[in-house]
mmCIF file of C-alpha atoms in Angstrom:
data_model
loop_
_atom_site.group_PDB
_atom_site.id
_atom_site.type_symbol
_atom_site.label_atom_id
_atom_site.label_comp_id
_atom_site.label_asym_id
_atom_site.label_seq_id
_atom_site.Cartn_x
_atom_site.Cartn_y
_atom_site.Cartn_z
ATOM 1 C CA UNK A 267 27.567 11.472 27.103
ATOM 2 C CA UNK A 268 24.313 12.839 28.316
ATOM 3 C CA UNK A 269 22.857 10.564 31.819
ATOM 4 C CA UNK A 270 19.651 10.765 29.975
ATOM 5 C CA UNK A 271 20.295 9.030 26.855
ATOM 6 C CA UNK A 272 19.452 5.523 26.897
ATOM 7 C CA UNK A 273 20.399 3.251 23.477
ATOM 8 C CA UNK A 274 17.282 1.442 21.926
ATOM 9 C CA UNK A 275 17.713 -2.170 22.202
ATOM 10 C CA UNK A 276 15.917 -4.573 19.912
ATOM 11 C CA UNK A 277 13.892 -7.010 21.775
ATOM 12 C CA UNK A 278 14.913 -10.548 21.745
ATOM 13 C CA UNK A 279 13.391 -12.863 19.054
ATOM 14 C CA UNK A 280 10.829 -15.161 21.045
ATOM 15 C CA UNK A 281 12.113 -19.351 21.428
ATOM 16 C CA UNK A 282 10.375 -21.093 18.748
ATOM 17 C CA UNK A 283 7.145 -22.682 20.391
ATOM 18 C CA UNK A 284 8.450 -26.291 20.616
ATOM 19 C CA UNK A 285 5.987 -29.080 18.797
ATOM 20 C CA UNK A 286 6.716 -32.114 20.465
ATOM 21 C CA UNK A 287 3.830 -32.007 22.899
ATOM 22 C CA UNK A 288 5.738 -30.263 25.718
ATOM 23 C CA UNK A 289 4.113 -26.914 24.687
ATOM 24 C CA UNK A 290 0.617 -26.236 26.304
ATOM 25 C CA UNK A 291 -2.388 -22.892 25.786
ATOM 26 C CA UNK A 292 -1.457 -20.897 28.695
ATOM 27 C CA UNK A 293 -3.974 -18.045 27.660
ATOM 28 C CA UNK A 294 -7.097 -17.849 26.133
ATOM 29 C CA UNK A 295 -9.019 -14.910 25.899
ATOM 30 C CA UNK A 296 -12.094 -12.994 24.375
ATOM 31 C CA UNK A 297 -10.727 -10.245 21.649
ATOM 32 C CA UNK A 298 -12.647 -6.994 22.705
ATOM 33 C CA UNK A 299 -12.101 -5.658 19.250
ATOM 34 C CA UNK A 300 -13.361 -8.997 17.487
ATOM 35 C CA UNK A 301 -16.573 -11.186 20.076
ATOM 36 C CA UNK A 302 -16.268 -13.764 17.178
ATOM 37 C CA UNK A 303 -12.622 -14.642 18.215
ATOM 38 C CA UNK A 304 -10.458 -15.380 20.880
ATOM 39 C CA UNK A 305 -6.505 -14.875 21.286
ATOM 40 C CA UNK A 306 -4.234 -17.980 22.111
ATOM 41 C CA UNK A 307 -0.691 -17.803 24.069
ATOM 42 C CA UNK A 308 1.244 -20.584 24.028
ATOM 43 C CA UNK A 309 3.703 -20.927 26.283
ATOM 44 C CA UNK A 310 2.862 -17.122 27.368
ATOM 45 C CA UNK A 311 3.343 -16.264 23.329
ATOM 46 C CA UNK A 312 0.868 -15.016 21.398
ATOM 47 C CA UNK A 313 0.328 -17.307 18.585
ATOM 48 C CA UNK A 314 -3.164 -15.384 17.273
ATOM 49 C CA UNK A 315 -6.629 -15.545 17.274
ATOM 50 C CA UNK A 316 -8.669 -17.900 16.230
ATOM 51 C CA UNK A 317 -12.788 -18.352 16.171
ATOM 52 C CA UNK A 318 -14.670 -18.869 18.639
ATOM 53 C CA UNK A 319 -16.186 -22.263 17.027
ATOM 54 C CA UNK A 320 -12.761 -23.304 16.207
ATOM 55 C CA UNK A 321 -12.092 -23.302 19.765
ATOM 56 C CA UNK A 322 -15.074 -25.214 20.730
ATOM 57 C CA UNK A 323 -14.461 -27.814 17.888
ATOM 58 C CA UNK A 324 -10.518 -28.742 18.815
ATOM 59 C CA UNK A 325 -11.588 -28.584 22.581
ATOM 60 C CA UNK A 326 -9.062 -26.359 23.360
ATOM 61 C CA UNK A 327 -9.216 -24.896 27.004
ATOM 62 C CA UNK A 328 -6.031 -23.360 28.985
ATOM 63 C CA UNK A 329 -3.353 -26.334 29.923
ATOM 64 C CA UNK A 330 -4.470 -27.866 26.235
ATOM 65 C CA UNK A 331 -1.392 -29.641 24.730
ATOM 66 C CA UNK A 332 0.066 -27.735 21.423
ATOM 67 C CA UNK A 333 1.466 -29.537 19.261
ATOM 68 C CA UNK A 334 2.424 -30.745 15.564
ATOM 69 C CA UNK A 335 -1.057 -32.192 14.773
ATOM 70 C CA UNK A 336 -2.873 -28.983 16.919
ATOM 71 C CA UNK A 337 -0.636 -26.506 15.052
ATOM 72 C CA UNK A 338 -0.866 -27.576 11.547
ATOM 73 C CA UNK A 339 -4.471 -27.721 12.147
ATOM 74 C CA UNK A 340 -4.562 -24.177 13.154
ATOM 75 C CA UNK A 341 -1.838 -23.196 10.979
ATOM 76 C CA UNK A 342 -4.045 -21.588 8.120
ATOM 77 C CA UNK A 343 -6.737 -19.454 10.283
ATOM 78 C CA UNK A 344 -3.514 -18.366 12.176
ATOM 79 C CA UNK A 345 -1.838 -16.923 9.561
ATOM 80 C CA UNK A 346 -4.574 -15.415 8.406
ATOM 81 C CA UNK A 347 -6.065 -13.883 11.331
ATOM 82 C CA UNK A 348 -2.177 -12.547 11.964
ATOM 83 C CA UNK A 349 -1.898 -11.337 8.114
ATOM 84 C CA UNK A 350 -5.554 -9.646 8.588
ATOM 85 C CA UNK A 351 -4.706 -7.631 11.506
ATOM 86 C CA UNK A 352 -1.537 -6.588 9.689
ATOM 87 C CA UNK A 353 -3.305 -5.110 6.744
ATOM 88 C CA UNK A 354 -5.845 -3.009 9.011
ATOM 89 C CA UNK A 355 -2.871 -1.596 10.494
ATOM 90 C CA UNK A 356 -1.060 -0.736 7.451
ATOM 91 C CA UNK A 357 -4.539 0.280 6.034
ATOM 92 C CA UNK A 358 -5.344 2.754 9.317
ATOM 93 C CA UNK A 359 -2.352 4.907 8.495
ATOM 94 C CA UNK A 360 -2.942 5.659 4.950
ATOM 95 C CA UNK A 361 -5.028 4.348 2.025
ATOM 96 C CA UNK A 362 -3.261 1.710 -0.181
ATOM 97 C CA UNK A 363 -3.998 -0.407 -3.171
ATOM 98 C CA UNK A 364 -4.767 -4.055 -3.180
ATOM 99 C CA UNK A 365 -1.277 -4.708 -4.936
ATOM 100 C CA UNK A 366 0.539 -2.115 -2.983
ATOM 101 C CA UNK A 367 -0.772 -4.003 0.491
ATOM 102 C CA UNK A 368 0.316 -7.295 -1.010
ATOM 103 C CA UNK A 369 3.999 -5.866 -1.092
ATOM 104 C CA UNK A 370 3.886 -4.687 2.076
ATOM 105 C CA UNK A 371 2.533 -8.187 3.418
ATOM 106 C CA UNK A 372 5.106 -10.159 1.521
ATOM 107 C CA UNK A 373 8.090 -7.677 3.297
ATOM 108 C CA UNK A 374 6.815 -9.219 6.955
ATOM 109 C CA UNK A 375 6.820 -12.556 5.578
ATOM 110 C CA UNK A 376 3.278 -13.457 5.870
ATOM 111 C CA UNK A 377 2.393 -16.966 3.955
ATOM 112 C CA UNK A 378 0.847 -16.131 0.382
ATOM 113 C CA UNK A 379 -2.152 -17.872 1.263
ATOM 114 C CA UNK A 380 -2.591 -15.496 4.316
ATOM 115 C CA UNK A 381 -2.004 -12.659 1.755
ATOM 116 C CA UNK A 382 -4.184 -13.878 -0.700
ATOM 117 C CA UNK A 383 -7.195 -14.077 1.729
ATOM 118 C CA UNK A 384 -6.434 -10.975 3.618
ATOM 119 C CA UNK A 385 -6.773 -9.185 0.338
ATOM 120 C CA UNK A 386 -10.125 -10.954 -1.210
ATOM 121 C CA UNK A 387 -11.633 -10.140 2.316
ATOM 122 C CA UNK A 388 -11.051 -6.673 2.733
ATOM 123 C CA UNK A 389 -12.060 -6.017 -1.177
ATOM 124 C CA UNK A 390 -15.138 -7.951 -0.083
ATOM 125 C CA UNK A 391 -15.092 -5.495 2.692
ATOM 126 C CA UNK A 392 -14.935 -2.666 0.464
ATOM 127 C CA UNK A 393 -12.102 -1.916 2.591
ATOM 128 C CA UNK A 394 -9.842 -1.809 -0.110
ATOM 129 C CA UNK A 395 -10.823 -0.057 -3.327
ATOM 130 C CA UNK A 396 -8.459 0.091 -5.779
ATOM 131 C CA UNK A 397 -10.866 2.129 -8.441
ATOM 132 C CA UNK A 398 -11.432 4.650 -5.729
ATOM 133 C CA UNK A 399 -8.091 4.740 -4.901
ATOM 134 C CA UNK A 400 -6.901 5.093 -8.414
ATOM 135 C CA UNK A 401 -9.009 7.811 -8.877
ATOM 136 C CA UNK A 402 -7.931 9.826 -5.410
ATOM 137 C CA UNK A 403 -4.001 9.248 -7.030
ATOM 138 C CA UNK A 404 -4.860 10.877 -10.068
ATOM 139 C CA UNK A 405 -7.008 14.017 -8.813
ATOM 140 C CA UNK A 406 -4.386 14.534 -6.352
ATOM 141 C CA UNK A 407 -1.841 14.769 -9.019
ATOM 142 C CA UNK A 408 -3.518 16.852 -11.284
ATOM 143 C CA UNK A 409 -4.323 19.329 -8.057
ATOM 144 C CA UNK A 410 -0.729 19.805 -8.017
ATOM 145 C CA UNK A 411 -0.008 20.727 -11.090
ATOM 146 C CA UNK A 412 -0.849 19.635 -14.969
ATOM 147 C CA UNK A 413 0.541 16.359 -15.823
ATOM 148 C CA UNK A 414 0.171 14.076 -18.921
ATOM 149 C CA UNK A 415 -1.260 10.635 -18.862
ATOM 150 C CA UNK A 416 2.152 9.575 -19.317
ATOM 151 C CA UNK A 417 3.219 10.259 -16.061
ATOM 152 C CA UNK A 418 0.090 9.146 -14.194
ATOM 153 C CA UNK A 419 -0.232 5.792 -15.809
ATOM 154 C CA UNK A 420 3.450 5.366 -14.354
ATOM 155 C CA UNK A 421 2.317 6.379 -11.155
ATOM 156 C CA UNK A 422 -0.442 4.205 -10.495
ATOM 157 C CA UNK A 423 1.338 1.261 -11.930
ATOM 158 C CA UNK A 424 4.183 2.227 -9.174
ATOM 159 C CA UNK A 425 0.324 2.242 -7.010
ATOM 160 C CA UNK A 426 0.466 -1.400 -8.101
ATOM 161 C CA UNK A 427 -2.760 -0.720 -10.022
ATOM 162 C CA UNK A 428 -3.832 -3.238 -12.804
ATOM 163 C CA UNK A 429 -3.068 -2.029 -16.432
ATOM 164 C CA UNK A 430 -6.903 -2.583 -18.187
ATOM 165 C CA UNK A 431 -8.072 -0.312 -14.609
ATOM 166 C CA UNK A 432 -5.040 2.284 -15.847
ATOM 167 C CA UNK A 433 -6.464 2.808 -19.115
ATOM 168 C CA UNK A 434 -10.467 2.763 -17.871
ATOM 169 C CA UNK A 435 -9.874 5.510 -15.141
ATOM 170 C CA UNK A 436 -7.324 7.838 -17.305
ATOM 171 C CA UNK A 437 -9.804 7.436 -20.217
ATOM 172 C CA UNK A 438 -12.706 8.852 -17.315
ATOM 173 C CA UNK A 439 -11.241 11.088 -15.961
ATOM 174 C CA UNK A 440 -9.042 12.704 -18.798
ATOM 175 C CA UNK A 441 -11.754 12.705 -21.546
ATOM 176 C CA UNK A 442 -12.498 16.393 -20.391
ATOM 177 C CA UNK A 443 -9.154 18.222 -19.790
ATOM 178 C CA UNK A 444 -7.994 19.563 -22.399
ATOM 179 C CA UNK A 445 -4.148 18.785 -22.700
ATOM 180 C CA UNK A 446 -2.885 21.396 -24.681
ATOM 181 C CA UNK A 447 -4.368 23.956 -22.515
ATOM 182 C CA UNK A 448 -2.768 21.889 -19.417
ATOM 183 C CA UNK A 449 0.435 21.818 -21.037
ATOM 184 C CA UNK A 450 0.723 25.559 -21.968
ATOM 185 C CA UNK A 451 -0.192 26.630 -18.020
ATOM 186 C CA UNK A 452 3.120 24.648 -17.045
ATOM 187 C CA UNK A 453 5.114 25.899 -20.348
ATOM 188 C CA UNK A 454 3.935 29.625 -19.341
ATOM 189 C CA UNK A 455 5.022 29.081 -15.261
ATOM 190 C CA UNK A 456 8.328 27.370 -15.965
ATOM 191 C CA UNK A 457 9.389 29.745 -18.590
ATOM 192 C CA UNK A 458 8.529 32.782 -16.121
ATOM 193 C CA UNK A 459 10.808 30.939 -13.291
ATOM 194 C CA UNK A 460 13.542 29.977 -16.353
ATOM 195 C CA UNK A 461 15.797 33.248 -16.352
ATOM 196 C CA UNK A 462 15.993 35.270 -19.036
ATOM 197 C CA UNK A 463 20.102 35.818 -18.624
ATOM 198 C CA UNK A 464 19.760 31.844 -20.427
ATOM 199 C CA UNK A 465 20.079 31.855 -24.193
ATOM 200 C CA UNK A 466 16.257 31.111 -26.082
ATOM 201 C CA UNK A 467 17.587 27.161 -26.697
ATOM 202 C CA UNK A 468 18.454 26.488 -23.273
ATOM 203 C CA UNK A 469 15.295 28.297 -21.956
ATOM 204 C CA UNK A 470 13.135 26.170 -24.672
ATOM 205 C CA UNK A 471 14.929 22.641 -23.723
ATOM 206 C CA UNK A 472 14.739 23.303 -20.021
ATOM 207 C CA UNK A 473 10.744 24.104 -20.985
ATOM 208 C CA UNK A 474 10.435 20.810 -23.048
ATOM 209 C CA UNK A 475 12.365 19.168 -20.057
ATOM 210 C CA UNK A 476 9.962 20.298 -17.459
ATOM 211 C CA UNK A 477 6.567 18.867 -19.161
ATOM 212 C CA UNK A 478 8.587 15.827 -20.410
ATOM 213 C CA UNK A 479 9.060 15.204 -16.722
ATOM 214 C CA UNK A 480 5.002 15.605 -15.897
ATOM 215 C CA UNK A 481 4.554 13.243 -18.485
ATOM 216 C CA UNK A 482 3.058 15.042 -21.531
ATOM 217 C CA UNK A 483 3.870 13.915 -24.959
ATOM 218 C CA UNK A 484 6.430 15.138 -27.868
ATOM 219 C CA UNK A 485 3.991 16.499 -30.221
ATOM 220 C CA UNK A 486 1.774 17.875 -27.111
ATOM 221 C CA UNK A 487 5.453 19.624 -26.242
ATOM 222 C CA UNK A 488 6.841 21.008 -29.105
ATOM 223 C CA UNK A 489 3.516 23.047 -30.057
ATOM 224 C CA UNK A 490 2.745 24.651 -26.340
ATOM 225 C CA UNK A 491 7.162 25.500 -26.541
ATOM 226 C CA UNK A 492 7.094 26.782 -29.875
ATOM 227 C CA UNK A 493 3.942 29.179 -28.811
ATOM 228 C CA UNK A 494 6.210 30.747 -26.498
ATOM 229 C CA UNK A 495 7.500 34.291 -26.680
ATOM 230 C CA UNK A 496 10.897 33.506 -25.728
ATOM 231 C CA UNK A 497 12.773 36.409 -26.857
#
C-alpha cells in the first residue's frame, strides 16, 4: 500500500453536554459575520449563537452555569440560529425551493420548529423565492430541449413546488409556445437519429416514446408522428 495514503476517519461524536449544573459557558464570543449575535461553547462545544440581548437578559458571562432550566430556555433561538445557518449553506451552493430546503433540513435532524422559522425568514428575506425559482426550472428545461407541461409540472413538484403555483407559472409561461410546433422539432431530430435499417412501426413508436418521455400529450403525439415521412 502506498506510504502516502492515509484512511479518512470520522470524527468522534461530541459527549452530550451534561444538564445537571456541572456544565459551565467556557466561550463567548462576537460572530464577525452576524454583530447582533454572539457564539456560546459549553464545555469547549459549540452549542450556537444566540443574541446579543439574550445574553444580556439571562446574565450569561464565561464560567455561567448551563443547565436544564438555562438550556430549555435557550433551546428554541438555538435551534434556530443552528437550522438558519444550515439553510444559507445549503442555499450558497445552489438555489433551492422553500419545500426542497425543508427536506434537506429534516435529513440533519433539525427540530420542525427550527425548520419552520428558518423558512418564513428567509422568504421574508426574499432569500428564497420559490416563483422565481419555478420559473428558472422551467426556462432551463425548455433551453434544453421541447418538453410538454406534462413533464415540467412533474418536475417542479419533484422541486417541491406547490400545485396552485404549478398551474399559475406553466399557464405564464406556456400561453405563448406553441406545442405542436415544439413537439414536431423533437419528432423531426429523433427520427433523423432513429435509423432507417428499423422497420416504419418501430421508428414511429420509438418517436412517440421519445416525446412521451418530455412529457407531451397523446393527441399532441400522434399528429406531429403521423406528419412524418417515415418511409
Amino acid at each position: 500500500m502506498n506510504g502516502s495514503f492515509r484512511s479518512r476517519r470520522r470524527k468522534p461524536e461530541p459527549e452530550p453536554i451534561p444538564l445537571d449544573g456541572s456544565a459551565t459557558i467556557t466561550s463567548l464570543r462576537a460572530c464577525p459575520d452576524d454583530p447582533a449575535r454572539v457564539s456560546i461553547r459549553v464545555n469547549r462545544q459549540r452549542v450556537g449563537r444566540i443574541l446579543i440581548e439574550t445574553k444580556a437578559h439571562h446574565q450569561l458571562e464565561v464560567g455561567s452555569v448551563w443547565d436544564e432550566a438555562l438550556d430549555t430556555a435557550l433551546r428554541v433561538e438555538l435551534d434556530r440560529g443552528n437550522a438558519y445557518r444550515a439553510a444559507i449553506r445549503i442555499l450558497t451552493k445552489r438555489a433551492k425551493s422553500s419545500g426542497e430546503l425543508q427536506r434537506k433540513l429534516r435529513e440533519y435532524h433539525y427540530e420542525p420548529d427550527a425548520i419552520d422559522w428558518c423558512v418564513e425568514r428567509l422568504t421574508e428575506l426574499r432569500v428564497l423565492n420559490d416563483e422565481e425559482y419555478a420559473r428558472m426550472v422551467v426556462r432551463s428545461q425548455l433551453s434544453r430541449k421541447p418538453a410538454g407541461r406534462r413533464l415540467l409540472s412533474g418536475k417542479l413538484r419533484e422541486k417541491g413546488i406547490d400545485s396552485h403555483l404549478i398551474e399559475r407559472i406553466l399557464d405564464e409561461m406556456l400561453e405563448d409556445r406553441d406545442t405542436i410546433a415544439d413537439a414536431r422539432k423533437l419528432a423531426q431530430q429523433a427520427a433523423r437519429t432513429i435509423s432507417d435499417r428499423h422497420d416504419r412501426e418501430v421508428r414511429k413508436r420509438r418517436i412517440t416514446a421519445r416525446l412521451a418521455r418530455r412529457g407531451f400529450d397523446f393527441d399532441v403525439i400522434k399528429r406531429v408522428v403521423g406528419e412524418l415521412d417515415l418511409g
